[in-house]
XYZ file of C-alpha atoms in Angstrom:
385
model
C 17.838 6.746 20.159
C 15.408 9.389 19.801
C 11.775 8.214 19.602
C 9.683 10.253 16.548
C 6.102 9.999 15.982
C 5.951 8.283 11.571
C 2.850 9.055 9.674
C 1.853 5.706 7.118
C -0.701 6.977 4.226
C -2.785 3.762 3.410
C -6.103 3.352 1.493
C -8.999 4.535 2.774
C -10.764 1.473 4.269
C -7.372 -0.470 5.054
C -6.371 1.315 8.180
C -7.098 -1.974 10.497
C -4.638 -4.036 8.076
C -2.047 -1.206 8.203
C -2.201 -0.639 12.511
C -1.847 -4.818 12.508
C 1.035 -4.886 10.364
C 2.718 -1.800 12.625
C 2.088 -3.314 16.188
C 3.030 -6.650 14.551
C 6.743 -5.097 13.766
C 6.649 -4.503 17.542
C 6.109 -0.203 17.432
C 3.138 1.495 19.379
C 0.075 2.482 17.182
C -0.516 6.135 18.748
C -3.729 7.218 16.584
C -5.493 5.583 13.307
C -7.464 8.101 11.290
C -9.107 7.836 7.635
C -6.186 7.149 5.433
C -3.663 6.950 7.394
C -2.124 5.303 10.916
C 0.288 7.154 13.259
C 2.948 5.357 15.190
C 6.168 5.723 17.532
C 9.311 4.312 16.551
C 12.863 4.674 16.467
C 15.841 5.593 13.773
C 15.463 1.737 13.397
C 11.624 1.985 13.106
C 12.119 3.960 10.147
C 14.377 1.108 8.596
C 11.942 -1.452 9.100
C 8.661 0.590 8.357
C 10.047 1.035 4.583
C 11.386 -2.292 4.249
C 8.410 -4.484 5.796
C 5.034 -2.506 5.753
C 3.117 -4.000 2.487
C -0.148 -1.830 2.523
C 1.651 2.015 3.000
C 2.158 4.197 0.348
C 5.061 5.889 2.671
C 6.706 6.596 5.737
C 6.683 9.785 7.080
C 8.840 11.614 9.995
C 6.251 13.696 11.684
C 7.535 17.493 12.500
C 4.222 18.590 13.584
C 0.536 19.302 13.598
C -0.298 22.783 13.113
C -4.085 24.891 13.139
C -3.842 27.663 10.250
C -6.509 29.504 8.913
C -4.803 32.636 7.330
C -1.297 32.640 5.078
C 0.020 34.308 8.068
C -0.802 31.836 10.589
C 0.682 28.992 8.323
C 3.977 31.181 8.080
C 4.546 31.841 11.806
C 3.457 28.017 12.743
C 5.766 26.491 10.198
C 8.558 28.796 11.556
C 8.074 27.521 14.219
C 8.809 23.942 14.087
C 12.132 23.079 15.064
C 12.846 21.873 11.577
C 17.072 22.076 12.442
C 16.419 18.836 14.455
C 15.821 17.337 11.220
C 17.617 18.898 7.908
C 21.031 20.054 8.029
C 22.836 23.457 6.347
C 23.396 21.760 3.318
C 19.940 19.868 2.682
C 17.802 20.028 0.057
C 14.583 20.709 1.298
C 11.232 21.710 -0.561
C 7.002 20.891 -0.177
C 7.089 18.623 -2.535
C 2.707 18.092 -2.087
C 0.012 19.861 -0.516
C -3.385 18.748 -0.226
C -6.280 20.367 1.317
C -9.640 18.973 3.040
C -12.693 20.748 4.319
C -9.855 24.061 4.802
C -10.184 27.376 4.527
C -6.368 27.513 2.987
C -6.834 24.807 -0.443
C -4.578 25.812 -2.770
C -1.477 23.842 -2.599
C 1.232 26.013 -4.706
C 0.258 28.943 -2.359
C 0.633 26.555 0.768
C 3.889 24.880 -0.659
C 5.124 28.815 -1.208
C 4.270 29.955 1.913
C 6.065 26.954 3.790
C 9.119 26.746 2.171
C 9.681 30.704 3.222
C 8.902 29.612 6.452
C 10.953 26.945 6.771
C 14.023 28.923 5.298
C 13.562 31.613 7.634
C 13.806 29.284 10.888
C 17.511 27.418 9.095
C 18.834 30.940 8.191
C 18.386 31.937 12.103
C 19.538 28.902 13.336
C 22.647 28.197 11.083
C 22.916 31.890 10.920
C 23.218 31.800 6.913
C 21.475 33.597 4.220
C 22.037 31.388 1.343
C 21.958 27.149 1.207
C 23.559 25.439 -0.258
C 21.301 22.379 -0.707
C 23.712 19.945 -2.329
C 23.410 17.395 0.573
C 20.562 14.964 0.781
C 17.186 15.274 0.219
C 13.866 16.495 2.743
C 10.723 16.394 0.515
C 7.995 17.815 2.941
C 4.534 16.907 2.185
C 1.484 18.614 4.181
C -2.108 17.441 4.300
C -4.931 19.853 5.736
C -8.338 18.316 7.340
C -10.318 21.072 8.502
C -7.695 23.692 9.072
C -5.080 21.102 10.646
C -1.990 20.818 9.107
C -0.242 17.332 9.591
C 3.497 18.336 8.444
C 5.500 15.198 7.711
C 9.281 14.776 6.305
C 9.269 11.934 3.040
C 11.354 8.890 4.443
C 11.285 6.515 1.160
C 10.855 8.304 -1.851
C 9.194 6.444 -4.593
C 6.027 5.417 -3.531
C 6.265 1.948 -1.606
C 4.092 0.470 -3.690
C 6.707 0.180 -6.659
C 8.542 -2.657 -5.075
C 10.539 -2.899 -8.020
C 9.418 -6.197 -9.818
C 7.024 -4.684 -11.620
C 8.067 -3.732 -15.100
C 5.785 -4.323 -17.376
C 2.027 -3.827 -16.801
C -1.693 -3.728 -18.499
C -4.488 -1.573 -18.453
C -6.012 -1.196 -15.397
C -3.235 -2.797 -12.675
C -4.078 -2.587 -8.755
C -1.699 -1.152 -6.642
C 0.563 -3.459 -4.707
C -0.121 -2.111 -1.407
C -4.039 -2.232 -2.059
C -3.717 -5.663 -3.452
C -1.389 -6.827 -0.329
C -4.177 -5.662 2.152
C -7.041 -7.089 0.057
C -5.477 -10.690 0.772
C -4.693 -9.295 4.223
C -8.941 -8.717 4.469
C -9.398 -12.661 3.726
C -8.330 -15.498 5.981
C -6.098 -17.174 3.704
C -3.058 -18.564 4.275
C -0.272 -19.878 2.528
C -0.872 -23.214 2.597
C -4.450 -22.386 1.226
C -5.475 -22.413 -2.596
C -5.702 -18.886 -3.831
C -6.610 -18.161 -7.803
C -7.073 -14.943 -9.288
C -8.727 -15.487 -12.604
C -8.028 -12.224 -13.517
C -4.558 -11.566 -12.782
C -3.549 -9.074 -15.113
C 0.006 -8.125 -14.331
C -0.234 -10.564 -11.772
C -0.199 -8.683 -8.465
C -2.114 -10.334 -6.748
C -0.577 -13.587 -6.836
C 2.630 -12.057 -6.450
C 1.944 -10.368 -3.639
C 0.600 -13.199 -1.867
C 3.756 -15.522 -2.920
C 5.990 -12.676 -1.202
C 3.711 -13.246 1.975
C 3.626 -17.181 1.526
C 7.559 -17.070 1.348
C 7.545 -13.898 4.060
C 9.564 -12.123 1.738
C 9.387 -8.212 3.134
C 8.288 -5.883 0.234
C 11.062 -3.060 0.530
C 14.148 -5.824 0.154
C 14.960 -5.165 -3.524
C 14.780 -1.316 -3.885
C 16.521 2.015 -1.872
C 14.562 4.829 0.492
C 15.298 8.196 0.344
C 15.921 8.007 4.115
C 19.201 5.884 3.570
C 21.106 9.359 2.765
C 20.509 10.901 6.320
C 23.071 9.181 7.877
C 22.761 12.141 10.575
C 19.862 10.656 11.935
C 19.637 6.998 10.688
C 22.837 5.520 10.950
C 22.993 2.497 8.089
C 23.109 0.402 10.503
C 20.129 0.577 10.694
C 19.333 -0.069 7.119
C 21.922 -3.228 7.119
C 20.106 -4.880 10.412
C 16.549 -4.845 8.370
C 17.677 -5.688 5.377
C 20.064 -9.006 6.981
C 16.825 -9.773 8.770
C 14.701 -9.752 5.854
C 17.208 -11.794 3.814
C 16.833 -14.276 6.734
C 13.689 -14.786 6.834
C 12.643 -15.354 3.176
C 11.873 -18.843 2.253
C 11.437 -20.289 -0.994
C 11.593 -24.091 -0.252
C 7.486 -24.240 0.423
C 5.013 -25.459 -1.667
C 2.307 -23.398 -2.468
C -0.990 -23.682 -4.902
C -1.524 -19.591 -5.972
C -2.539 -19.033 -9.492
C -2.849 -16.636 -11.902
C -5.634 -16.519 -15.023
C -6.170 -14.112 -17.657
C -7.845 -14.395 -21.081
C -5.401 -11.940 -22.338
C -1.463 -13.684 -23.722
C -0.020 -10.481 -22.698
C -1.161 -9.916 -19.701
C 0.137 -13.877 -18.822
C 2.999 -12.874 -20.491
C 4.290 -10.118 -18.345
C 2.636 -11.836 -15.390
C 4.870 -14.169 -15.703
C 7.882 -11.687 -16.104
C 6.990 -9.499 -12.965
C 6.968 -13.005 -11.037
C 10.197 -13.903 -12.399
C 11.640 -10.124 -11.437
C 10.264 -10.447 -7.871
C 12.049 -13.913 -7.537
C 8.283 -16.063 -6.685
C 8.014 -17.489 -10.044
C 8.143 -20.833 -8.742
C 5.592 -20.297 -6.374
C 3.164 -19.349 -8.867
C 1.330 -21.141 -11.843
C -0.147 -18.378 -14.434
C -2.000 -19.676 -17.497
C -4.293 -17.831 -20.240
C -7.734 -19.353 -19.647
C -11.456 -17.363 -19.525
C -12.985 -16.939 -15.774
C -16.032 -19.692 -17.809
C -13.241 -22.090 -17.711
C -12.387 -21.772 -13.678
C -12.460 -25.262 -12.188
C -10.099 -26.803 -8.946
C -10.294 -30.526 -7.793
C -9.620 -29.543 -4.364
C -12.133 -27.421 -2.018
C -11.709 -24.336 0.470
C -9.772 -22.352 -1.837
C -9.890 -18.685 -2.374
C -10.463 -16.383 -5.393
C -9.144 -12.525 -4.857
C -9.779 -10.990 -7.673
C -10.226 -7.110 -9.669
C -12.234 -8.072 -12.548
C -13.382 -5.135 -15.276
C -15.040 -2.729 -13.788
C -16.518 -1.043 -17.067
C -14.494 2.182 -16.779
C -15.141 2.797 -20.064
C -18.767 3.275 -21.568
C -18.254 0.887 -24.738
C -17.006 -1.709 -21.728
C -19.962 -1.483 -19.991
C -22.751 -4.009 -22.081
C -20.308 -6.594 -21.147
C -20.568 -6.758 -17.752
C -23.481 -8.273 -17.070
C -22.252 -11.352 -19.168
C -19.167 -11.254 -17.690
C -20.123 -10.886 -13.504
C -22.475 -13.980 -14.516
C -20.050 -16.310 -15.733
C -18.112 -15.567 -12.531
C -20.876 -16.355 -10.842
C -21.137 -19.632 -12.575
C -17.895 -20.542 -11.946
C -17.703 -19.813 -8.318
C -20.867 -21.694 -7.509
C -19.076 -24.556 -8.911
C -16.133 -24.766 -6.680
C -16.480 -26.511 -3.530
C -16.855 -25.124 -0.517
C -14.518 -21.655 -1.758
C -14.480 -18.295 -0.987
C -14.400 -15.424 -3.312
C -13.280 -11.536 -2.643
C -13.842 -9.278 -5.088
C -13.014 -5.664 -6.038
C -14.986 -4.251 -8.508
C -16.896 -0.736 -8.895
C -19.578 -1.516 -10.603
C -22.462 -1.784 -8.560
C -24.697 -4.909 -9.989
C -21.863 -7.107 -9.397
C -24.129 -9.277 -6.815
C -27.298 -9.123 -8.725
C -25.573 -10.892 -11.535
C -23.309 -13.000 -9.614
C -26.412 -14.462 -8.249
C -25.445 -14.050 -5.104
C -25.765 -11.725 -2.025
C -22.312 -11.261 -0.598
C -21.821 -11.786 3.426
C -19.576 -8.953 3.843
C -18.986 -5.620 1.790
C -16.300 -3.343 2.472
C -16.134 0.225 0.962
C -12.746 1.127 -0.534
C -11.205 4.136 -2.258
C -9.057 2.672 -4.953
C -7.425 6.421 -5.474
C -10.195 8.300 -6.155
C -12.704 6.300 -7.265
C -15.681 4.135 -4.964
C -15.107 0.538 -5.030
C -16.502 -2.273 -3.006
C -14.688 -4.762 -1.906
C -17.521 -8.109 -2.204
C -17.145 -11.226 0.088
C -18.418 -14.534 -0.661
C -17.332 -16.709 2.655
C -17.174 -20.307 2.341
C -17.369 -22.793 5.362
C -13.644 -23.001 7.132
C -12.007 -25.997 6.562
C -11.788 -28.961 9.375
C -9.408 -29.213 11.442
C -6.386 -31.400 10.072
C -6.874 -35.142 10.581
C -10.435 -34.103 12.338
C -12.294 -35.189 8.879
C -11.606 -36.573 5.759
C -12.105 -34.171 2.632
């Protein structure tokens, strides 16, 4: 099989968590830049990259790197990419985004323009037509420019990887599942470890980390756009990741993850999105206040994405609120707490200085990503708790 170099968009701040999970599938990590990790794999790689990665946005088949500074240069480089190696006469092939970074070409309908003339130019040459067809399956090309480079990369899933599929209904404010998957991946928890979110929301976090406690591989219940280019991925490939994933999922374990929220609906469709993503038994939701946060047992965890205050008539609150969580946490034994938040008093009136802080682009916006370690736990039958 032919080896390609795939492109995996992540987070900016959760490139570590991303090259881990990619060397752990077994493929070669070739280069890890802001945002995004570069690795080479196989027709198969492809396959498994969409169905097992949890913290990518998406996979993409890498046709080249290209240095453009005029219209013209884009036009000539792009043509110049052997882009028959990858979409057939009768594909349907388009730039579906372009952004631009620190690059003297930034607007993206002129650089989507210019490429797709490009590209058509090279296919009409090369299948020696001047009209297609593009009935067959789809290429959507996306480009990204850092300083005049041009990474070009061919869309191998679709809809974003983060929509996983279970989640149907949602509240204000939701994390993304691939953030939220390489939050927990930041903390050393494991799944026979006590995790609580106290402010679930939707309930991705739990969910996420009942799909790692039951190694249930994120991609299993949905399609990739990749499954239609049967010229290059045969679906065998597709069937050999998906039996394997169905293999290794395992719900007979008994886990302690919970989910809180002072909202009914949010515990409501919490509880729904669980259900949907087939972990609802490895989860215990319930409405309760972060004041009322209490566990018998110590050296649990709380990952959490409390308020943030986005909103100006949100803001007096936070104070009040960031203390009670405070409160709480100080009187669980021997826990540790990782929090997301933007707003930046959260340790001041947590009461706390936290031992680690990570920064974290949740989209667009600044976050930090606050950790309060707690002592690890003895070794088992080493001391009594």
């Amino acid at each position: 099989m032919n080896l390609w170099e795939l492109t995996a968009p992540c987070h900016f701040g959760t490139e570590a968590v991303l090259k881990r999970e990619i060397l752990d599938l077994g493929y070669e990590v070739t280069r890890v830049e802001d945002g995004r990790v570069t690795f080479e794999a196989d027709a198969q790689g492809v396959a498994d990259a969409n169905l097992f990665l949890r913290t990518t946005e998406r996979v993409l088949l890498k046709v080249g790197e290209v240095k453009a500074e005029t219209f013209d240069e884009l036009f000539e480089k792009t043509k110049a990419l052997p882009w028959e190696n990858y979409i057939p006469k009768n594909g349907k092939f388009w730039v579906a985004k372009a952004n631009s970074i620190k690059s003297k070409l930034f607007s993206p309908s002129d650089i989507q323009s210019i490429m797709k003339k490009a590209i058509v130019e090279r296919l009409k040459g090369i299948y020696g037509i001047s009209w297609f067809p593009e009935d067959g399956p789809e290429f959507p090309i996306r480009v990204a420019f850092m300083k005049d480079v041009a990474l070009i990369g061919i869309d191998t899933s679709g809809v974003s990887l983060h929509k996983r599929g279970y989640r149907q209904m949602t509240v204000k404010a939701p994390i993304t599942e691939t953030l939220a998957s390489a939050l927990l991946m930041l903390t050393p928890w494991k799944k026979d470890r006590i995790l609580v979110d106290p402010f679930c929301g939707s309930g991705t976090f739990p969910i996420e980390a009942a799909m790692m406690a039951a190694d249930m591989a994120p991609g299993l219940n949905r399609h990739f756009l990749a499954e239609s280019w049967e010229h290059l991925i045969p679906k065998e490939c597709w069937e050999d990741a998906r039996e394997e994933a169905r293999e290794r999922v395992n719900l007979d374990i008994e886990t302690d993850i919970q989910g809180f929220d002072i909202d009914a609906a949010a515990i409501k469709a919490a509880r729904a999105n669980a259900k949907m993503a087939g972990v609802d038994r490895l989860i215990h939701f319930q409405q309760r206040p972060v004041s009322e946060l209490h566990h018998s047992k110590p050296f649990g965890f709380i990952v959490t994405n409390p308020p943030y205050g986005e909103r100006i008539e949100e803001k007096s609150n936070l104070p009040a609120l960031y203390r009670e969580i405070g409160e709480s946490y100080k009187g669980l034994d021997r826990w540790s707490m990782y929090l997301i938040t933007a707003y930046d008093k959260a340790e001041n009136d947590i009461g706390r200085k936290a031992d680690k802080n990570r920064k974290i682009y949740n989209g667009m916006m600044k976050t930090y990503y606050y950790q309060f370690l707690g002592p690890r736990p003895p070794k088992k039958g080493s001391i009594k708790e």
